[in-house]
């Protein structure tokens, strides 16, 4: 005579392995997400966004490829920049300044100009880029 075991069938689903897999995936994505936002060197002079309308009286500060500095169309030295900008804007520190830098200008030169403007009290400084040409 063969003895049969009478086991009750378990119809419930075991979700523990599913939860374990989901937690592992969550940890992987939490670790990988910051790595996906690493800055890489890119060529910044072009901009695909729609250009904003120019202000009525823009103040442009331009840096040419050879390092020459211009306010509007007048060439000046970096140590005269603060006095020149204060004169053009009549001391209004809320005036938006547009900083135009040639592609060949090194980053340090552009940052020295921007730091000089910020030390003068101007915080509304915009970098100007050329519009990206659509093929």
PDB file of N, CA and C in Angstrom, residues 33-69:
ATOM      1  N   UNK A  33      22.292  57.427 -12.856  1.00  0.00           N
ATOM      2  CA  UNK A  33      21.718  58.712 -13.270  1.00  0.00           C
ATOM      3  C   UNK A  33      22.683  59.881 -13.141  1.00  0.00           C
ATOM      4  N   UNK A  34      23.414  60.040 -12.033  1.00  0.00           N
ATOM      5  CA  UNK A  34      24.362  61.165 -11.971  1.00  0.00           C
ATOM      6  C   UNK A  34      25.491  61.038 -12.987  1.00  0.00           C
ATOM      7  N   UNK A  35      25.850  59.841 -13.370  1.00  0.00           N
ATOM      8  CA  UNK A  35      26.916  59.664 -14.348  1.00  0.00           C
ATOM      9  C   UNK A  35      26.480  60.099 -15.741  1.00  0.00           C
ATOM     10  N   UNK A  36      25.176  60.096 -16.008  1.00  0.00           N
ATOM     11  CA  UNK A  36      24.676  60.477 -17.322  1.00  0.00           C
ATOM     12  C   UNK A  36      24.682  61.989 -17.514  1.00  0.00           C
ATOM     13  N   UNK A  37      24.865  62.766 -16.449  1.00  0.00           N
ATOM     14  CA  UNK A  37      24.819  64.223 -16.557  1.00  0.00           C
ATOM     15  C   UNK A  37      26.203  64.850 -16.509  1.00  0.00           C
ATOM     16  N   UNK A  38      27.248  64.104 -16.776  1.00  0.00           N
ATOM     17  CA  UNK A  38      28.604  64.636 -16.746  1.00  0.00           C
ATOM     18  C   UNK A  38      28.781  65.602 -17.904  1.00  0.00           C
ATOM     19  N   UNK A  39      29.379  66.753 -17.636  1.00  0.00           N
ATOM     20  CA  UNK A  39      29.612  67.751 -18.671  1.00  0.00           C
ATOM     21  C   UNK A  39      30.766  67.299 -19.551  1.00  0.00           C
ATOM     22  N   UNK A  40      30.576  67.488 -20.835  1.00  0.00           N
ATOM     23  CA  UNK A  40      31.635  67.192 -21.794  1.00  0.00           C
ATOM     24  C   UNK A  40      31.947  68.462 -22.551  1.00  0.00           C
ATOM     25  N   UNK A  41      33.183  68.630 -23.020  1.00  0.00           N
ATOM     26  CA  UNK A  41      33.511  69.848 -23.762  1.00  0.00           C
ATOM     27  C   UNK A  41      32.731  69.914 -25.072  1.00  0.00           C
ATOM     28  N   UNK A  42      32.056  71.030 -25.285  1.00  0.00           N
ATOM     29  CA  UNK A  42      31.260  71.228 -26.494  1.00  0.00           C
ATOM     30  C   UNK A  42      31.549  72.598 -27.075  1.00  0.00           C
ATOM     31  N   UNK A  43      31.229  72.771 -28.336  1.00  0.00           N
ATOM     32  CA  UNK A  43      31.389  74.045 -29.019  1.00  0.00           C
ATOM     33  C   UNK A  43      30.117  74.845 -28.793  1.00  0.00           C
ATOM     34  N   UNK A  44      30.163  75.912 -27.992  1.00  0.00           N
ATOM     35  CA  UNK A  44      28.973  76.637 -27.564  1.00  0.00           C
ATOM     36  C   UNK A  44      28.496  77.787 -28.437  1.00  0.00           C
ATOM     37  N   UNK A  45      29.196  78.206 -29.485  1.00  0.00           N
ATOM     38  CA  UNK A  45      28.755  79.405 -30.164  1.00  0.00           C
ATOM     39  C   UNK A  45      27.419  79.352 -30.893  1.00  0.00           C
ATOM     40  N   UNK A  46      26.847  78.188 -31.176  1.00  0.00           N
ATOM     41  CA  UNK A  46      25.576  78.177 -31.888  1.00  0.00           C
ATOM     42  C   UNK A  46      24.440  77.847 -30.932  1.00  0.00           C
ATOM     43  N   UNK A  47      23.256  78.323 -31.284  1.00  0.00           N
ATOM     44  CA  UNK A  47      22.098  78.154 -30.432  1.00  0.00           C
ATOM     45  C   UNK A  47      20.892  77.862 -31.313  1.00  0.00           C
ATOM     46  N   UNK A  48      20.193  76.749 -31.052  1.00  0.00           N
ATOM     47  CA  UNK A  48      19.056  76.361 -31.875  1.00  0.00           C
ATOM     48  C   UNK A  48      17.740  76.958 -31.370  1.00  0.00           C
ATOM     49  N   UNK A  49      17.765  77.588 -30.206  1.00  0.00           N
ATOM     50  CA  UNK A  49      16.538  78.151 -29.644  1.00  0.00           C
ATOM     51  C   UNK A  49      16.109  79.383 -30.446  1.00  0.00           C
ATOM     52  N   UNK A  50      14.848  79.674 -30.369  1.00  0.00           N
ATOM     53  CA  UNK A  50      14.353  80.851 -31.067  1.00  0.00           C
ATOM     54  C   UNK A  50      14.939  82.090 -30.401  1.00  0.00           C
ATOM     55  N   UNK A  51      15.453  83.016 -31.190  1.00  0.00           N
ATOM     56  CA  UNK A  51      16.078  84.198 -30.594  1.00  0.00           C
ATOM     57  C   UNK A  51      15.051  85.071 -29.901  1.00  0.00           C
ATOM     58  N   UNK A  52      15.443  85.611 -28.758  1.00  0.00           N
ATOM     59  CA  UNK A  52      14.552  86.511 -28.038  1.00  0.00           C
ATOM     60  C   UNK A  52      14.654  87.898 -28.669  1.00  0.00           C
ATOM     61  N   UNK A  53      13.599  88.670 -28.578  1.00  0.00           N
ATOM     62  CA  UNK A  53      13.642  89.998 -29.175  1.00  0.00           C
ATOM     63  C   UNK A  53      14.694  90.862 -28.488  1.00  0.00           C
ATOM     64  N   UNK A  54      15.476  91.598 -29.261  1.00  0.00           N
ATOM     65  CA  UNK A  54      16.524  92.419 -28.651  1.00  0.00           C
ATOM     66  C   UNK A  54      15.918  93.575 -27.860  1.00  0.00           C
ATOM     67  N   UNK A  55      16.577  93.992 -26.794  1.00  0.00           N
ATOM     68  CA  UNK A  55      16.069  95.126 -26.022  1.00  0.00           C
ATOM     69  C   UNK A  55      16.195  96.415 -26.832  1.00  0.00           C
ATOM     70  N   UNK A  56      15.507  97.439 -26.365  1.00  0.00           N
ATOM     71  CA  UNK A  56      15.480  98.690 -27.116  1.00  0.00           C
ATOM     72  C   UNK A  56      16.856  99.342 -27.187  1.00  0.00           C
ATOM     73  N   UNK A  57      17.633  99.257 -26.128  1.00  0.00           N
ATOM     74  CA  UNK A  57      18.954  99.882 -26.107  1.00  0.00           C
ATOM     75  C   UNK A  57      19.982  98.904 -25.550  1.00  0.00           C
ATOM     76  N   UNK A  58      20.409  97.933 -26.363  1.00  0.00           N
ATOM     77  CA  UNK A  58      21.326  96.924 -25.839  1.00  0.00           C
ATOM     78  C   UNK A  58      22.734  97.472 -25.627  1.00  0.00           C
ATOM     79  N   UNK A  59      23.425  96.921 -24.629  1.00  0.00           N
ATOM     80  CA  UNK A  59      24.821  97.263 -24.369  1.00  0.00           C
ATOM     81  C   UNK A  59      25.634  96.002 -24.637  1.00  0.00           C
ATOM     82  N   UNK A  60      26.479  96.054 -25.662  1.00  0.00           N
ATOM     83  CA  UNK A  60      27.276  94.900 -26.046  1.00  0.00           C
ATOM     84  C   UNK A  60      28.716  95.070 -25.605  1.00  0.00           C
ATOM     85  N   UNK A  61      29.255  94.005 -25.012  1.00  0.00           N
ATOM     86  CA  UNK A  61      30.678  93.925 -24.692  1.00  0.00           C
ATOM     87  C   UNK A  61      31.204  92.778 -25.543  1.00  0.00           C
ATOM     88  N   UNK A  62      32.175  93.067 -26.417  1.00  0.00           N
ATOM     89  CA  UNK A  62      32.674  92.066 -27.358  1.00  0.00           C
ATOM     90  C   UNK A  62      34.144  91.787 -27.105  1.00  0.00           C
ATOM     91  N   UNK A  63      34.508  90.517 -27.243  1.00  0.00           N
ATOM     92  CA  UNK A  63      35.901  90.096 -27.132  1.00  0.00           C
ATOM     93  C   UNK A  63      36.259  89.406 -28.437  1.00  0.00           C
ATOM     94  N   UNK A  64      37.234  89.973 -29.146  1.00  0.00           N
ATOM     95  CA  UNK A  64      37.638  89.396 -30.422  1.00  0.00           C
ATOM     96  C   UNK A  64      38.608  88.244 -30.202  1.00  0.00           C
ATOM     97  N   UNK A  65      38.899  87.515 -31.294  1.00  0.00           N
ATOM     98  CA  UNK A  65      39.756  86.337 -31.216  1.00  0.00           C
ATOM     99  C   UNK A  65      41.149  86.669 -30.694  1.00  0.00           C
ATOM    100  N   UNK A  66      41.658  87.864 -31.014  1.00  0.00           N
ATOM    101  CA  UNK A  66      43.003  88.232 -30.557  1.00  0.00           C
ATOM    102  C   UNK A  66      42.999  88.855 -29.156  1.00  0.00           C
ATOM    103  N   UNK A  67      41.830  88.882 -28.479  1.00  0.00           N
ATOM    104  CA  UNK A  67      41.751  89.379 -27.113  1.00  0.00           C
ATOM    105  C   UNK A  67      41.380  90.842 -26.995  1.00  0.00           C
ATOM    106  N   UNK A  68      41.162  91.537 -28.116  1.00  0.00           N
ATOM    107  CA  UNK A  68      40.764  92.950 -28.045  1.00  0.00           C
ATOM    108  C   UNK A  68      39.356  93.056 -27.475  1.00  0.00           C
ATOM    109  N   UNK A  69      39.153  94.038 -26.612  1.00  0.00           N
ATOM    110  CA  UNK A  69      37.890  94.221 -25.909  1.00  0.00           C
ATOM    111  C   UNK A  69      37.193  95.469 -26.438  1.00  0.00           C
TER     112      UNK A  69
END
